[in-house]
Amino acid sequence: MVISRILSTFAQHLSADAGFFLVNPLTTMFLQYLKTLLQLILAPRKAWDDVAEDNPSATLMAERGLYPLLAIMAATAFCHGLYNPDTFTVASSLMTALAQFLSLFLTQFIARSVLESALPPLEADRIAYLRNELVPVFCTGLLALINIVANLCPIELAIFWFLPVLLIIVFWHTTDYLFIKTDKTGAFMGLLTVLLVIVPVLLNFILSLVL
């Protein structure tokens, strides 16, 4: 009787904790962020249409979506120790985690700052100014997902170095989302490629040397 009551009480608390986890605003927004990233991979045009309709806060998406994902990415940098225990060192894995985290963290801020001043001349509608900050937040998240997959893979594959190029497909569909002028599409694509593909690679390389 006593054991049954204890188990019943434990089940009630567990159910309550699970319910809190599922309805917690932080968890809800993080899951929404992951859903959008997945949608950007599978159907980028539809994803940007949904983002335009929902019009989420770039700051909240970064704080409750991107930054937790970057933390998860950094944690997966230690997974190489599971596959190569003989060559694993905590120090080297920590340096790798810091380099990956800081490179994408800085990339997001650099991209948001540059787009804020560089995009208005390329846009046909002033409403796009309010959307500029969301593009780096989501695209940086896609880079984080690529790093997570690479970190979890037991062997290093050269293909992971080329996956960021696939972001160009996502970039292409942002032209409608940001109301980019037709004759400015090339300049816009080049700008995003530099900011969200080349810059993070260079930052990661430099930080790997410095740390």
Tab-separated table of C-alpha atoms in Angstrom:
chain	number	residue	atom	x	y	z
A	1	MET	CA	0.000	0.000	0.000
A	2	VAL	CA	2.754	2.398	0.950
A	3	ILE	CA	4.849	1.457	-2.090
A	4	SER	CA	1.844	1.932	-4.362
A	5	ARG	CA	1.225	5.397	-2.925
A	6	ILE	CA	4.872	6.349	-3.350
A	7	LEU	CA	4.882	5.187	-6.967
A	8	SER	CA	1.645	7.067	-7.618
A	9	THR	CA	3.057	10.276	-6.147
A	10	PHE	CA	6.254	9.872	-8.174
A	11	ALA	CA	4.249	9.354	-11.380
A	12	GLN	CA	2.224	12.507	-10.701
A	13	HIS	CA	5.377	14.582	-10.198
A	14	LEU	CA	6.991	13.082	-13.270
A	15	SER	CA	3.917	13.865	-15.351
A	16	ALA	CA	3.846	17.416	-14.035
A	17	ASP	CA	7.536	17.910	-14.816
A	18	ALA	CA	7.059	16.526	-18.327
A	19	GLY	CA	4.107	18.817	-18.875
A	20	PHE	CA	6.135	21.792	-17.699
A	21	PHE	CA	8.935	20.845	-20.082
A	22	LEU	CA	6.591	20.637	-23.050
A	23	VAL	CA	4.772	23.917	-22.353
A	24	ASN	CA	7.822	25.817	-21.145
A	25	PRO	CA	8.159	28.913	-23.403
A	26	LEU	CA	11.914	28.355	-23.723
A	27	THR	CA	11.442	24.776	-24.877
A	28	THR	CA	8.560	25.681	-27.175
A	29	MET	CA	10.549	28.380	-28.973
A	30	PHE	CA	13.609	26.140	-29.282
A	31	LEU	CA	11.506	23.398	-30.869
A	32	GLN	CA	9.923	25.965	-33.182
A	33	TYR	CA	13.405	27.120	-34.159
A	34	LEU	CA	14.489	23.558	-34.954
A	35	LYS	CA	11.304	23.005	-36.951
A	36	THR	CA	12.040	26.086	-39.051
A	37	LEU	CA	15.621	24.925	-39.685
A	38	LEU	CA	14.374	21.533	-40.845
A	39	GLN	CA	11.811	23.222	-43.071
A	40	LEU	CA	14.524	25.450	-44.561
A	41	ILE	CA	16.409	22.301	-45.567
A	42	LEU	CA	13.402	20.499	-47.053
A	43	ALA	CA	11.310	23.385	-48.421
A	44	PRO	CA	13.135	26.726	-48.137
A	45	ARG	CA	10.551	28.811	-50.012
A	46	LYS	CA	7.691	27.577	-47.804
A	47	ALA	CA	9.865	28.048	-44.718
A	48	TRP	CA	10.522	31.727	-45.463
A	49	ASP	CA	6.829	32.238	-46.208
A	50	ASP	CA	5.995	30.820	-42.766
A	51	VAL	CA	8.646	32.982	-41.108
A	52	ALA	CA	7.196	36.034	-42.845
A	53	GLU	CA	3.726	35.111	-41.603
A	54	ASP	CA	4.790	34.401	-38.017
A	55	ASN	CA	7.193	37.375	-37.912
A	56	PRO	CA	9.151	36.132	-34.856
A	57	SER	CA	11.526	38.324	-32.880
A	58	ALA	CA	15.112	37.945	-34.085
A	59	THR	CA	16.415	38.586	-30.579
A	60	LEU	CA	14.203	35.917	-28.998
A	61	MET	CA	14.975	33.436	-31.770
A	62	ALA	CA	18.676	33.974	-31.170
A	63	GLU	CA	18.459	33.753	-27.382
A	64	ARG	CA	16.081	30.782	-27.195
A	65	GLY	CA	16.880	29.026	-30.445
A	66	LEU	CA	20.308	29.740	-31.903
A	67	TYR	CA	22.394	30.063	-28.726
A	68	PRO	CA	21.139	26.803	-27.153
A	69	LEU	CA	21.811	25.068	-30.484
A	70	LEU	CA	25.358	26.470	-30.499
A	71	ALA	CA	25.827	25.106	-26.988
A	72	ILE	CA	24.655	21.674	-28.135
A	73	MET	CA	27.029	21.909	-31.096
A	74	ALA	CA	29.941	22.716	-28.792
A	75	ALA	CA	29.070	19.744	-26.577
A	76	THR	CA	29.140	17.367	-29.561
A	77	ALA	CA	32.746	18.364	-30.236
A	78	PHE	CA	33.689	16.000	-27.405
A	79	CYS	CA	32.133	13.011	-29.208
A	80	HIS	CA	35.372	12.359	-31.067
A	81	GLY	CA	36.666	10.968	-27.809
A	82	LEU	CA	34.160	8.137	-28.110
A	83	TYR	CA	35.469	7.129	-31.532
A	84	ASN	CA	39.184	7.825	-31.002
A	85	PRO	CA	39.923	7.343	-27.296
A	86	ASP	CA	43.652	6.870	-27.937
A	87	THR	CA	44.113	10.346	-29.402
A	88	PHE	CA	41.423	12.088	-27.355
A	89	THR	CA	42.370	14.912	-25.014
A	90	VAL	CA	39.993	17.164	-23.117
A	91	ALA	CA	42.074	20.229	-23.970
A	92	SER	CA	41.976	19.709	-27.743
A	93	SER	CA	38.254	18.930	-27.714
A	94	LEU	CA	37.598	22.020	-25.607
A	95	MET	CA	39.545	24.167	-28.057
A	96	THR	CA	37.565	22.691	-30.955
A	97	ALA	CA	34.294	23.362	-29.135
A	98	LEU	CA	35.273	26.969	-28.396
A	99	ALA	CA	36.415	27.573	-31.973
A	100	GLN	CA	33.152	26.242	-33.402
A	101	PHE	CA	30.991	28.131	-30.928
A	102	LEU	CA	32.791	31.467	-31.215
A	103	SER	CA	33.072	31.325	-35.018
A	104	LEU	CA	29.303	30.971	-35.468
A	105	PHE	CA	28.462	33.287	-32.575
A	106	LEU	CA	30.604	36.030	-34.123
A	107	THR	CA	29.369	35.239	-37.634
A	108	GLN	CA	25.797	35.880	-36.585
A	109	PHE	CA	26.645	39.302	-35.122
A	110	ILE	CA	28.847	40.292	-38.057
A	111	ALA	CA	26.185	39.271	-40.573
A	112	ARG	CA	23.407	41.097	-38.717
A	113	SER	CA	25.493	44.283	-38.522
A	114	VAL	CA	26.547	44.204	-42.166
A	115	LEU	CA	23.078	43.370	-43.507
A	116	GLU	CA	21.552	46.182	-41.489
A	117	SER	CA	23.544	48.732	-43.476
A	118	ALA	CA	24.183	46.920	-46.754
A	119	LEU	CA	20.768	45.511	-47.636
A	120	PRO	CA	18.474	48.590	-47.783
A	121	PRO	CA	19.867	49.724	-51.189
A	122	LEU	CA	19.178	46.218	-52.539
A	123	GLU	CA	15.607	45.989	-51.273
A	124	ALA	CA	12.461	47.111	-53.040
A	125	ASP	CA	10.329	47.371	-49.897
A	126	ARG	CA	11.155	48.993	-46.560
A	127	ILE	CA	9.323	46.238	-44.651
A	128	ALA	CA	12.273	43.987	-45.435
A	129	TYR	CA	14.411	46.067	-43.080
A	130	LEU	CA	12.584	44.425	-40.184
A	131	ARG	CA	13.395	40.968	-41.562
A	132	ASN	CA	17.113	41.412	-42.144
A	133	GLU	CA	18.137	40.201	-38.692
A	134	LEU	CA	16.257	36.906	-38.960
A	135	VAL	CA	18.221	35.649	-41.961
A	136	PRO	CA	21.579	35.351	-40.117
A	137	VAL	CA	19.847	33.817	-37.089
A	138	PHE	CA	18.388	30.953	-39.127
A	139	CYS	CA	21.267	30.494	-41.575
A	140	THR	CA	23.800	30.363	-38.737
A	141	GLY	CA	21.608	27.686	-37.172
A	142	LEU	CA	21.922	25.631	-40.366
A	143	LEU	CA	25.705	25.900	-40.101
A	144	ALA	CA	25.442	24.701	-36.504
A	145	LEU	CA	23.447	21.656	-37.634
A	146	ILE	CA	26.143	20.839	-40.197
A	147	ASN	CA	28.794	21.021	-37.470
A	148	ILE	CA	26.719	18.804	-35.183
A	149	VAL	CA	26.406	16.125	-37.869
A	150	ALA	CA	30.151	16.361	-38.573
A	151	ASN	CA	30.975	16.126	-34.849
A	152	LEU	CA	28.770	13.069	-34.402
A	153	CYS	CA	30.184	11.282	-37.433
A	154	PRO	CA	32.791	8.675	-36.384
A	155	ILE	CA	35.035	9.504	-39.354
A	156	GLU	CA	36.023	12.806	-40.924
A	157	LEU	CA	34.515	13.189	-44.383
A	158	ALA	CA	35.597	15.845	-46.858
A	159	ILE	CA	31.970	16.312	-47.896
A	160	PHE	CA	31.286	18.187	-44.656
A	161	TRP	CA	33.506	21.022	-45.889
A	162	PHE	CA	31.244	21.460	-48.913
A	163	LEU	CA	27.877	21.260	-47.133
A	164	PRO	CA	27.833	25.011	-46.330
A	165	VAL	CA	27.683	25.606	-50.090
A	166	LEU	CA	24.211	24.044	-50.013
A	167	LEU	CA	23.122	27.112	-48.049
A	168	ILE	CA	23.191	28.986	-51.345
A	169	ILE	CA	19.870	27.276	-52.138
A	170	VAL	CA	18.441	28.709	-48.932
A	171	PHE	CA	19.961	32.103	-49.752
A	172	TRP	CA	18.261	32.095	-53.142
A	173	HIS	CA	14.826	31.813	-51.565
A	174	THR	CA	15.486	34.725	-49.217
A	175	THR	CA	15.326	37.105	-52.173
A	176	ASP	CA	11.517	37.105	-52.080
A	177	TYR	CA	11.424	37.159	-48.283
A	178	LEU	CA	13.595	40.302	-48.219
A	179	PHE	CA	12.069	41.877	-51.360
A	180	ILE	CA	15.453	42.005	-53.076
A	181	LYS	CA	15.377	43.893	-56.370
A	182	THR	CA	15.692	41.616	-59.389
A	183	ASP	CA	18.764	43.393	-60.730
A	184	LYS	CA	20.432	43.190	-57.288
A	185	THR	CA	20.011	39.427	-56.787
A	186	GLY	CA	23.609	38.641	-57.805
A	187	ALA	CA	25.066	41.186	-55.390
A	188	PHE	CA	22.796	39.917	-52.616
A	189	MET	CA	23.789	36.278	-53.183
A	190	GLY	CA	27.447	37.205	-53.201
A	191	LEU	CA	27.080	39.184	-49.970
A	192	LEU	CA	25.321	36.339	-48.124
A	193	THR	CA	27.840	33.795	-49.409
A	194	VAL	CA	30.710	35.854	-48.016
A	195	LEU	CA	29.003	36.575	-44.693
A	196	LEU	CA	27.504	33.155	-43.975
A	197	VAL	CA	29.841	30.720	-45.727
A	198	ILE	CA	33.319	32.224	-46.095
A	199	VAL	CA	33.407	34.285	-42.872
A	200	PRO	CA	32.539	31.394	-40.493
A	201	VAL	CA	35.083	29.109	-42.195
A	202	LEU	CA	37.799	31.747	-41.857
A	203	LEU	CA	36.860	32.518	-38.255
A	204	ASN	CA	36.911	28.837	-37.332
A	205	PHE	CA	40.326	28.436	-38.989
A	206	ILE	CA	41.785	31.486	-37.235
A	207	LEU	CA	40.335	30.553	-33.844
A	208	SER	CA	41.632	26.992	-34.213
A	209	LEU	CA	45.126	28.412	-34.646
A	210	VAL	CA	44.838	30.920	-31.815
A	211	LEU	CA	43.155	28.739	-29.171
